[in-house]
Coordinates of N, CA and C in Angstrom, one line a residue:
M1 N 0.9 -1.2 0.0 CA 0.0 0.0 0.0 C 0.9 1.3 0.0
A2 N 0.5 2.3 -0.7 CA 1.2 3.5 -0.7 C 0.7 4.4 0.3
T3 N 1.6 5.0 1.2 CA 1.1 5.8 2.2 C 1.8 7.1 2.1
D4 N 1.3 8.1 2.7 CA 2.1 9.5 2.6 C 3.3 9.3 3.6
H5 N 4.4 9.9 3.1 CA 5.6 9.8 3.7 C 6.0 11.1 4.4
Q6 N 6.3 11.0 5.7 CA 6.6 12.3 6.4 C 8.0 12.7 6.0
I7 N 8.1 13.8 5.4 CA 9.4 14.3 4.9 C 9.9 15.5 6.0
P8 N 11.2 15.4 6.3 CA 11.7 16.4 7.1 C 11.4 17.7 6.5
V9 N 11.2 18.8 7.2 CA 10.9 20.2 6.6 C 12.0 20.5 5.7
S10 N 13.2 20.2 6.0 CA 14.3 20.6 5.1 C 14.2 20.0 3.7
K11 N 13.5 18.8 3.6 CA 13.4 18.1 2.3 C 12.0 18.3 1.7
Q12 N 11.2 19.0 2.3 CA 9.9 19.3 1.7 C 10.0 20.0 0.5
Q13 N 9.0 20.1 -0.3 CA 8.9 20.7 -1.7 C 9.1 22.2 -1.5
Q14 N 10.1 22.8 -2.0 CA 10.3 24.1 -1.9 C 9.8 24.9 -3.2
P15 N 9.4 26.1 -3.1 CA 8.9 26.9 -4.3 C 10.1 26.9 -5.3
G16 N 9.7 26.6 -6.6 CA 10.6 26.7 -7.6 C 11.5 25.4 -7.9
S17 N 11.3 24.3 -7.0 CA 11.9 23.1 -7.2 C 11.2 22.2 -8.1
S18 N 11.7 21.1 -8.4 CA 11.0 20.3 -9.5 C 9.6 19.9 -9.1
A19 N 8.7 19.8 -10.1 CA 7.4 19.3 -9.8 C 7.3 17.8 -9.9
F20 N 8.5 17.1 -10.1 CA 8.5 15.7 -10.0 C 9.8 15.3 -9.3
K21 N 9.7 14.4 -8.3 CA 10.8 13.9 -7.6 C 10.5 12.4 -7.0
L22 N 11.4 11.6 -7.4 CA 11.3 10.1 -7.0 C 12.7 9.6 -6.6
I23 N 12.8 8.9 -5.5 CA 14.0 8.4 -4.9 C 13.9 6.8 -5.1
I24 N 14.9 6.2 -5.6 CA 15.1 4.8 -5.8 C 15.9 4.3 -4.8
Y25 N 15.5 3.2 -4.1 CA 16.6 2.6 -3.2 C 16.8 1.1 -3.7
E26 N 18.1 0.7 -3.6 CA 18.4 -0.6 -4.2 C 17.9 -1.8 -3.4
Q27 N 17.6 -1.5 -2.2 CA 17.1 -2.6 -1.3 C 15.6 -2.3 -0.8
E28 N 15.0 -3.3 -0.4 CA 13.6 -3.1 0.2 C 13.7 -2.2 1.5
N29 N 12.5 -1.7 1.8 CA 12.3 -0.8 3.0 C 13.3 0.4 3.0
F30 N 13.6 1.0 1.9 CA 14.3 2.3 1.7 C 15.7 2.1 2.2
Q31 N 16.4 1.0 2.0 CA 17.7 0.7 2.4 C 18.6 0.7 1.3
G32 N 19.8 0.7 1.5 CA 21.0 0.6 0.5 C 21.1 1.9 -0.3
H33 N 21.9 1.9 -1.4 CA 22.2 3.0 -2.2 C 21.0 3.6 -2.7
C34 N 20.9 4.8 -2.8 CA 19.6 5.5 -3.4 C 20.0 6.5 -4.5
H35 N 19.1 6.8 -5.4 CA 19.2 7.7 -6.5 C 18.1 8.4 -6.8
E36 N 18.2 9.8 -6.9 CA 17.0 10.6 -7.1 C 16.8 11.0 -8.5
L37 N 15.6 11.0 -9.0 CA 15.1 11.4 -10.3 C 14.1 12.6 -10.2
T38 N 14.5 13.6 -11.1 CA 13.5 14.7 -11.2 C 13.1 14.9 -12.7
G39 N 13.3 13.8 -13.4 CA 13.0 13.9 -14.8 C 13.2 12.5 -15.5
P40 N 12.9 12.4 -16.8 CA 13.0 11.0 -17.3 C 14.3 10.4 -17.2
C41 N 14.3 9.0 -17.1 CA 15.5 8.3 -17.3 C 15.4 7.0 -18.1
N42 N 15.9 6.9 -19.3 CA 15.7 5.8 -20.3 C 16.4 4.6 -19.7
D43 N 17.4 4.6 -19.0 CA 18.2 3.4 -18.5 C 18.7 3.6 -17.2
L44 N 18.2 3.1 -16.2 CA 18.7 3.2 -14.8 C 20.1 2.7 -14.6
Q45 N 20.4 1.6 -15.2 CA 21.7 1.1 -15.1 C 22.8 2.0 -15.7
E46 N 22.5 2.7 -16.8 CA 23.4 3.8 -17.2 C 23.7 4.8 -16.2
A47 N 22.6 5.0 -15.4 CA 22.6 6.1 -14.3 C 23.2 5.6 -13.1
G48 N 23.7 4.3 -13.1 CA 24.4 3.7 -11.8 C 23.5 3.0 -10.8
V49 N 22.3 2.8 -11.3 CA 21.3 2.0 -10.3 C 21.2 0.5 -10.7
E50 N 21.8 -0.2 -9.7 CA 22.0 -1.7 -10.0 C 20.6 -2.4 -10.0
K51 N 19.7 -2.1 -9.1 CA 18.4 -2.7 -9.1 C 17.4 -1.8 -8.3
V52 N 16.2 -2.1 -8.3 CA 15.2 -1.3 -7.7 C 14.6 -2.2 -6.6
G53 N 14.7 -1.7 -5.4 CA 14.2 -2.6 -4.2 C 13.1 -1.8 -3.5
S54 N 13.1 -0.5 -3.6 CA 11.8 0.2 -3.0 C 11.9 1.6 -3.6
I55 N 10.8 2.3 -3.5 CA 10.7 3.6 -4.2 C 9.9 4.6 -3.2
L56 N 10.4 5.6 -3.2 CA 9.7 6.8 -2.5 C 9.4 7.9 -3.5
V57 N 8.2 8.3 -3.7 CA 7.6 9.3 -4.7 C 7.3 10.5 -3.8
L58 N 8.1 11.5 -3.9 CA 7.9 12.8 -3.2 C 7.0 13.7 -4.0
C59 N 7.2 13.7 -5.3 CA 6.2 14.5 -6.1 C 6.0 13.6 -7.3
G60 N 4.7 13.3 -7.7 CA 4.5 12.4 -8.9 C 3.3 13.0 -9.7
P61 N 2.8 12.2 -10.4 CA 2.9 10.7 -10.6 C 4.0 10.4 -11.6
W62 N 4.4 9.1 -11.6 CA 5.5 8.5 -12.5 C 5.0 7.2 -13.0
V63 N 5.7 6.8 -14.1 CA 5.6 5.4 -14.6 C 6.9 4.8 -14.8
G64 N 7.0 3.6 -14.3 CA 8.3 2.8 -14.6 C 8.1 1.8 -15.6
Y65 N 9.2 1.3 -16.2 CA 9.1 0.4 -17.3 C 10.1 -0.7 -17.1
E66 N 9.6 -2.0 -17.5 CA 10.5 -3.2 -17.4 C 11.7 -3.1 -18.2
Q67 N 11.7 -2.3 -19.3 CA 12.8 -2.3 -20.3 C 13.3 -1.0 -20.5
A68 N 14.5 -0.8 -20.9 CA 15.1 0.5 -21.4 C 14.2 1.2 -22.3
S69 N 14.4 2.5 -22.5 CA 13.7 3.3 -23.5 C 12.2 3.3 -23.3
C70 N 11.8 3.0 -21.9 CA 10.4 3.1 -21.7 C 9.5 2.0 -22.4
K71 N 10.0 0.7 -22.4 CA 9.3 -0.3 -23.1 C 9.0 -1.4 -22.1
G72 N 8.2 -2.3 -22.4 CA 7.8 -3.4 -21.6 C 6.7 -3.2 -20.6
E73 N 6.7 -4.1 -19.5 CA 5.6 -4.0 -18.5 C 5.7 -2.5 -17.9
Q74 N 4.5 -1.9 -17.5 CA 4.4 -0.6 -17.0 C 3.9 -0.7 -15.5
Y75 N 4.5 0.2 -14.7 CA 4.2 0.3 -13.2 C 3.9 1.8 -12.9
V76 N 2.7 2.2 -12.4 CA 2.4 3.5 -12.2 C 2.6 3.8 -10.7
F77 N 3.2 5.0 -10.4 CA 3.5 5.4 -9.1 C 2.9 6.8 -8.9
E78 N 2.2 6.8 -7.7 CA 1.8 8.2 -7.3 C 2.6 8.6 -6.0
K79 N 2.3 9.8 -5.5 CA 2.9 10.3 -4.3 C 2.7 9.2 -3.2
G80 N 3.8 8.9 -2.5 CA 3.7 7.8 -1.4 C 5.0 7.0 -1.4
E81 N 4.9 6.0 -0.6 CA 6.1 5.1 -0.4 C 5.8 3.7 -0.8
Y82 N 6.6 3.0 -1.4 CA 6.5 1.7 -2.0 C 7.7 0.8 -1.5
P83 N 7.6 0.2 -0.3 CA 8.6 -0.4 0.4 C 9.2 -1.8 -0.3
R84 N 8.4 -2.3 -1.1 CA 8.7 -3.6 -1.8 C 8.0 -3.8 -3.0
W85 N 8.4 -4.8 -3.9 CA 7.7 -5.0 -5.1 C 6.3 -5.2 -5.1
D86 N 5.8 -6.0 -4.2 CA 4.5 -6.3 -4.0 C 3.5 -5.0 -3.6
S87 N 4.1 -3.9 -3.4 CA 3.4 -2.7 -3.1 C 3.2 -1.8 -4.3
W88 N 3.7 -2.2 -5.5 CA 3.3 -1.5 -6.8 C 2.9 -2.5 -7.8
T89 N 3.0 -3.8 -7.6 CA 2.5 -4.7 -8.6 C 2.3 -6.0 -8.1
N90 N 1.2 -6.9 -8.7 CA 1.2 -8.3 -8.3 C 1.2 -9.1 -9.5
S91 N 1.7 -8.6 -10.7 CA 1.7 -9.4 -11.8 C 2.9 -10.4 -11.7
R92 N 4.0 -10.0 -11.3 CA 5.2 -10.8 -11.0 C 5.7 -11.5 -12.2
R93 N 5.3 -11.0 -13.4 CA 6.1 -11.4 -14.7 C 7.4 -11.1 -14.7
S94 N 7.8 -9.9 -14.0 CA 9.2 -9.4 -14.1 C 9.4 -8.9 -12.7
D95 N 10.7 -8.8 -12.4 CA 11.1 -8.1 -11.2 C 12.3 -7.0 -11.5
T96 N 12.1 -6.4 -12.6 CA 12.9 -5.4 -13.2 C 12.3 -4.1 -13.6
I97 N 12.8 -3.0 -13.1 CA 12.5 -1.7 -13.5 C 13.7 -1.0 -14.1
V98 N 13.6 -0.7 -15.4 CA 15.0 -0.1 -16.0 C 14.8 1.4 -16.4
A99 N 13.5 1.8 -16.5 CA 13.3 3.2 -17.0 C 12.1 3.8 -16.2
F100 N 12.3 5.2 -16.2 CA 11.3 5.9 -15.5 C 10.9 7.1 -16.3
R101 N 9.6 7.7 -16.3 CA 9.4 9.0 -16.7 C 8.2 9.7 -15.9
P102 N 8.3 10.9 -15.7 CA 7.0 11.5 -15.0 C 5.8 11.5 -16.0
I103 N 4.6 11.5 -15.2 CA 3.4 11.5 -15.9 C 2.9 12.9 -15.8
K104 N 2.5 13.5 -16.8 CA 1.9 14.9 -16.9 C 0.3 14.7 -16.6
V105 N -0.2 15.3 -15.6 CA -1.7 15.3 -15.3 C -2.2 16.8 -15.4
D106 N -2.8 17.1 -16.5 CA -3.1 18.4 -16.9 C -4.6 18.7 -16.9
S107 N -5.4 17.9 -16.3 CA -6.8 18.0 -16.3 C -7.5 17.6 -15.0
Q108 N -8.4 18.3 -14.6 CA -9.1 17.9 -13.4 C -10.4 17.1 -13.9
E109 N -10.8 17.0 -15.2 CA -11.9 16.2 -15.7 C -11.2 15.0 -16.2
H110 N -12.1 13.9 -16.2 CA -11.7 12.6 -16.6 C -12.8 11.9 -17.5
K111 N -12.4 11.5 -18.7 CA -13.3 10.8 -19.5 C -12.5 9.9 -20.5
I112 N -12.9 8.6 -20.6 CA -12.2 7.6 -21.3 C -13.3 6.7 -21.8
V113 N -13.2 6.2 -23.1 CA -14.0 5.3 -23.7 C -13.2 4.1 -24.2
L114 N -13.6 2.9 -23.9 CA -12.8 1.5 -24.1 C -13.7 0.7 -25.0
Y115 N -13.1 0.2 -26.2 CA -13.9 -0.3 -27.2 C -13.5 -2.0 -27.3
E116 N -14.4 -2.6 -27.7 CA -14.2 -4.1 -27.8 C -13.2 -4.5 -28.9
N117 N -13.3 -3.8 -30.0 CA -12.6 -4.2 -31.3 C -11.5 -3.0 -31.7
P118 N -10.5 -3.3 -32.3 CA -9.5 -2.2 -32.8 C -10.3 -1.1 -33.5
S119 N -9.6 0.0 -33.6 CA -10.1 1.1 -34.4 C -11.5 1.6 -34.0
F120 N -11.7 1.4 -32.6 CA -12.9 2.1 -31.9 C -14.2 1.5 -32.5
A121 N -14.2 0.3 -32.6 CA -15.4 -0.5 -33.1 C -15.9 -1.5 -32.1
G122 N -17.2 -1.9 -32.3 CA -17.8 -2.8 -31.5 C -18.4 -2.2 -30.1
K123 N -18.7 -3.1 -29.2 CA -19.3 -2.6 -27.9 C -18.3 -1.8 -27.2
K124 N -18.8 -0.8 -26.4 CA -17.9 0.0 -25.7 C -18.4 0.5 -24.3
I125 N -17.4 0.8 -23.4 CA -17.8 1.3 -22.0 C -17.2 2.6 -21.9
E126 N -18.1 3.6 -21.5 CA -17.6 5.0 -21.4 C -17.5 5.4 -19.9
I127 N -16.5 5.9 -19.3 CA -16.4 6.3 -18.0 C -16.0 7.7 -17.8
I128 N -16.8 8.4 -16.9 CA -16.5 9.8 -16.8 C -16.4 10.1 -15.3
D129 N -15.3 10.7 -14.9 CA -15.0 11.1 -13.5 C -15.3 10.1 -12.5
D130 N -14.8 8.8 -12.9 CA -15.0 7.7 -11.8 C -14.0 6.6 -12.0
D131 N -13.8 6.0 -10.9 CA -12.9 4.7 -10.9 C -13.8 3.5 -11.0
V132 N -13.4 2.5 -11.9 CA -14.2 1.4 -12.0 C -13.5 0.1 -11.7
P133 N -13.7 -0.5 -10.5 CA -12.9 -1.7 -10.1 C -13.2 -3.0 -10.8
S134 N -14.5 -2.9 -11.5 CA -15.0 -4.2 -12.2 C -15.8 -3.7 -13.4
F135 N -15.3 -3.9 -14.6 CA -16.2 -3.8 -15.7 C -17.4 -4.8 -15.8
H136 N -17.2 -5.9 -15.3 CA -18.2 -7.0 -15.3 C -19.4 -6.5 -14.5
A137 N -19.1 -5.8 -13.3 CA -20.2 -5.3 -12.5 C -21.1 -4.2 -13.2
H138 N -20.4 -3.6 -14.4 CA -21.1 -2.5 -15.1 C -21.7 -3.2 -16.4
G139 N -21.6 -4.5 -16.4 CA -22.4 -5.2 -17.6 C -21.4 -5.2 -18.8
Y140 N -20.1 -5.0 -18.7 CA -19.3 -4.9 -19.9 C -18.2 -6.1 -19.7
Q141 N -18.4 -7.2 -20.4 CA -17.7 -8.4 -20.3 C -16.9 -8.6 -21.5
E142 N -16.6 -7.6 -22.5 CA -15.9 -7.9 -23.6 C -14.4 -7.6 -23.5
K143 N -13.6 -8.0 -24.5 CA -12.2 -7.6 -24.4 C -12.1 -6.0 -24.8
V144 N -10.9 -5.5 -24.5 CA -10.6 -4.2 -24.8 C -9.5 -4.0 -25.8
S145 N -9.8 -3.6 -27.0 CA -8.9 -3.7 -28.1 C -8.5 -2.3 -28.5
S146 N -9.3 -1.2 -28.3 CA -8.8 0.2 -28.6 C -9.4 1.1 -27.4
V147 N -8.7 2.2 -27.3 CA -9.2 3.2 -26.2 C -9.0 4.6 -26.7
R148 N -10.0 5.5 -26.3 CA -9.9 6.7 -26.6 C -10.0 7.6 -25.3
V149 N -8.9 8.3 -25.0 CA -9.0 9.2 -23.8 C -9.2 10.6 -24.3
Q150 N -10.4 11.1 -23.7 CA -10.8 12.5 -24.1 C -10.3 13.5 -23.1
S151 N -10.0 12.9 -21.9 CA -9.5 14.0 -20.8 C -9.1 13.2 -19.7
G152 N -8.0 13.7 -19.0 CA -7.5 13.0 -17.8 C -6.4 12.0 -18.2
T153 N -5.8 11.4 -17.1 CA -4.9 10.4 -17.3 C -5.3 9.2 -16.5
W154 N -5.1 8.0 -17.1 CA -5.8 6.8 -16.4 C -4.8 5.7 -16.4
V155 N -5.1 4.7 -15.6 CA -4.4 3.4 -15.7 C -5.4 2.2 -15.7
G156 N -5.2 1.4 -16.7 CA -6.1 0.2 -16.8 C -5.5 -1.0 -16.3
Y157 N -6.2 -2.0 -15.8 CA -5.7 -3.2 -15.4 C -6.2 -4.4 -15.9
Q158 N -5.4 -5.5 -15.9 CA -5.8 -6.7 -16.7 C -7.0 -7.3 -16.0
Y159 N -7.1 -7.2 -14.8 CA -8.0 -8.0 -14.0 C -9.0 -7.0 -13.1
P160 N -10.1 -7.5 -12.7 CA -10.8 -6.6 -11.6 C -10.0 -6.4 -10.4
G161 N -10.4 -5.3 -9.8 CA -9.8 -4.9 -8.5 C -8.5 -4.3 -8.6
Y162 N -8.2 -3.7 -9.8 CA -6.8 -3.1 -10.1 C -5.6 -4.0 -9.9
R163 N -5.9 -5.3 -10.5 CA -4.8 -6.2 -10.3 C -4.3 -6.7 -11.8
G164 N -3.1 -7.3 -11.8 CA -2.5 -7.8 -13.1 C -1.7 -6.6 -13.7
F165 N -1.5 -6.9 -15.1 CA -0.7 -5.8 -15.8 C -1.2 -4.5 -15.8
Q166 N -0.5 -3.5 -15.8 CA -1.0 -2.1 -15.8 C -0.7 -1.5 -17.1
Y167 N -1.7 -0.5 -17.6 CA -1.5 0.1 -18.9 C -1.9 1.6 -18.7
L168 N -0.9 2.5 -18.8 CA -1.0 3.9 -18.8 C -1.8 4.4 -20.0
F169 N -2.8 5.3 -19.8 CA -3.4 5.9 -20.7 C -3.5 7.4 -20.5
E170 N -2.7 8.1 -21.5 CA -2.8 9.6 -21.6 C -3.6 10.0 -22.5
K171 N -4.0 11.3 -22.7 CA -4.9 11.8 -23.5 C -4.5 11.5 -25.0
G172 N -5.5 11.0 -25.7 CA -5.1 10.6 -27.1 C -5.9 9.4 -27.5
E173 N -5.5 8.6 -28.6 CA -6.3 7.5 -29.2 C -5.2 6.4 -29.3
Y174 N -5.6 5.2 -28.8 CA -4.9 3.9 -29.0 C -5.8 3.0 -29.9
K175 N -5.3 2.8 -31.1 CA -6.1 2.3 -32.1 C -6.2 0.6 -32.0
D176 N -5.2 0.1 -31.4 CA -5.2 -1.4 -31.0 C -4.5 -1.6 -29.7
S177 N -4.6 -2.8 -29.2 CA -4.0 -3.1 -27.8 C -2.4 -2.9 -27.8
T178 N -1.7 -3.1 -29.0 CA -0.3 -3.1 -29.0 C 0.1 -1.6 -28.7
E179 N -0.8 -0.7 -29.1 CA -0.4 0.8 -28.8 C -0.3 1.1 -27.4
F180 N -1.1 0.5 -26.5 CA -1.0 0.7 -25.0 C -0.2 -0.4 -24.4
G181 N 0.5 -1.2 -25.1 CA 1.5 -2.2 -24.4 C 0.9 -3.5 -24.1
A182 N -0.3 -3.9 -24.5 CA -0.9 -5.1 -24.1 C -0.6 -6.2 -25.0
Q183 N -0.2 -7.4 -24.5 CA -0.1 -8.6 -25.4 C -1.4 -9.3 -25.8
I184 N -2.2 -9.1 -24.7 CA -3.7 -9.6 -25.1 C -4.7 -8.4 -24.7
P185 N -5.8 -8.3 -25.6 CA -6.7 -7.2 -25.4 C -7.6 -7.4 -24.2
Q186 N -7.0 -7.4 -23.0 CA -7.9 -7.6 -21.9 C -7.6 -6.5 -20.8
I187 N -8.7 -5.7 -20.4 CA -8.7 -4.8 -19.4 C -10.0 -5.0 -18.7
Q188 N -9.9 -5.2 -17.4 CA -11.2 -5.3 -16.6 C -11.4 -4.3 -15.4
S189 N -10.4 -3.5 -15.2 CA -10.8 -2.3 -14.3 C -9.8 -1.1 -14.7
V190 N -10.3 0.1 -14.3 CA -9.6 1.3 -14.6 C -9.8 2.4 -13.6
R191 N -8.7 3.1 -13.4 CA -8.9 4.2 -12.4 C -8.2 5.4 -12.9
R192 N -8.6 6.6 -12.3 CA -7.9 7.9 -12.6 C -6.6 8.0 -11.9
I193 N -5.7 8.6 -12.6 CA -4.4 9.0 -11.9 C -4.5 10.4 -11.4
R194 N -4.2 10.6 -10.1 CA -4.4 11.8 -9.5 C -2.8 12.4 -9.3
D195 N -2.9 13.9 -9.1 CA -1.7 14.5 -8.6 C -2.1 15.4 -7.5
M196 N -1.1 16.1 -7.0 CA -1.3 17.0 -5.8 C -1.9 18.3 -6.3
Q197 N -1.8 18.7 -7.6 CA -2.4 19.9 -8.1 C -3.9 19.9 -7.9
W198 N -4.5 18.7 -8.2 CA -6.0 18.6 -8.1 C -6.5 17.9 -6.9
H199 N -5.7 17.1 -6.3 CA -6.2 16.2 -5.1 C -5.2 16.3 -4.0
Q200 N -5.6 16.7 -2.8 CA -4.8 16.9 -1.7 C -3.8 15.8 -1.4
R201 N -4.4 14.6 -1.4 CA -3.5 13.4 -1.0 C -2.7 13.0 -2.3
G202 N -3.3 12.9 -3.4 CA -2.5 12.6 -4.7 C -1.9 11.2 -4.6
A203 N -2.5 10.3 -3.8 CA -2.0 8.9 -3.8 C -3.1 7.9 -3.8
F204 N -2.8 6.8 -4.4 CA -3.8 5.7 -4.6 C -3.7 4.7 -3.5
H205 N -4.8 4.3 -2.9 CA -4.7 3.3 -1.8 C -5.5 2.1 -2.2
P206 N -4.8 1.0 -2.5 CA -5.4 -0.3 -3.0 C -6.5 -0.7 -2.0
I207 N -7.4 -1.5 -2.5 CA -8.4 -2.1 -1.7 C -7.9 -3.4 -1.1
N208 N -7.8 -3.7 0.2 CA -7.3 -4.9 0.7 C -8.4 -5.9 0.8

């Protein structure tokens, strides 16, 4: 679970400082060598980071990637602390994060439409200003092969309850599942990504 982290006054966000700040620790529970990011990093190993054991997000949100140059499995991080791998993913396909980039959240409004077939065809589910932990509960049981994000920034999940592979959706169009990084066209839950500009906490708390 991501929880707000109490930062000493000397380390709190200062006027004019970076709008994005993330600290990577090479061991779990914020131990070992650490490395601070305030912008994109396409290859952590080139930046001297051997491995990612825990993560502290001071200002976010961010997305991490399994492979260099922002490719492979995606992991979304909002403001808070992530002491071990199971606090940011339960897919367990990989235990590697090699790249990070900040996520720009520029709208308080949120609207996303997910379609059964590629190129925005077939049945659809439209979501406005809401988080949906189960598409099935809303009567949508089809696959998701294309997505149109009209406003806001979202993260979709392979399974209900915000579980499985994560897919970042920024404003724009995704004509087929490969464009949002999915090997199979399956999304069964989706939620809005928040930040401190619009939401006081700016952090996501999973349902236990």
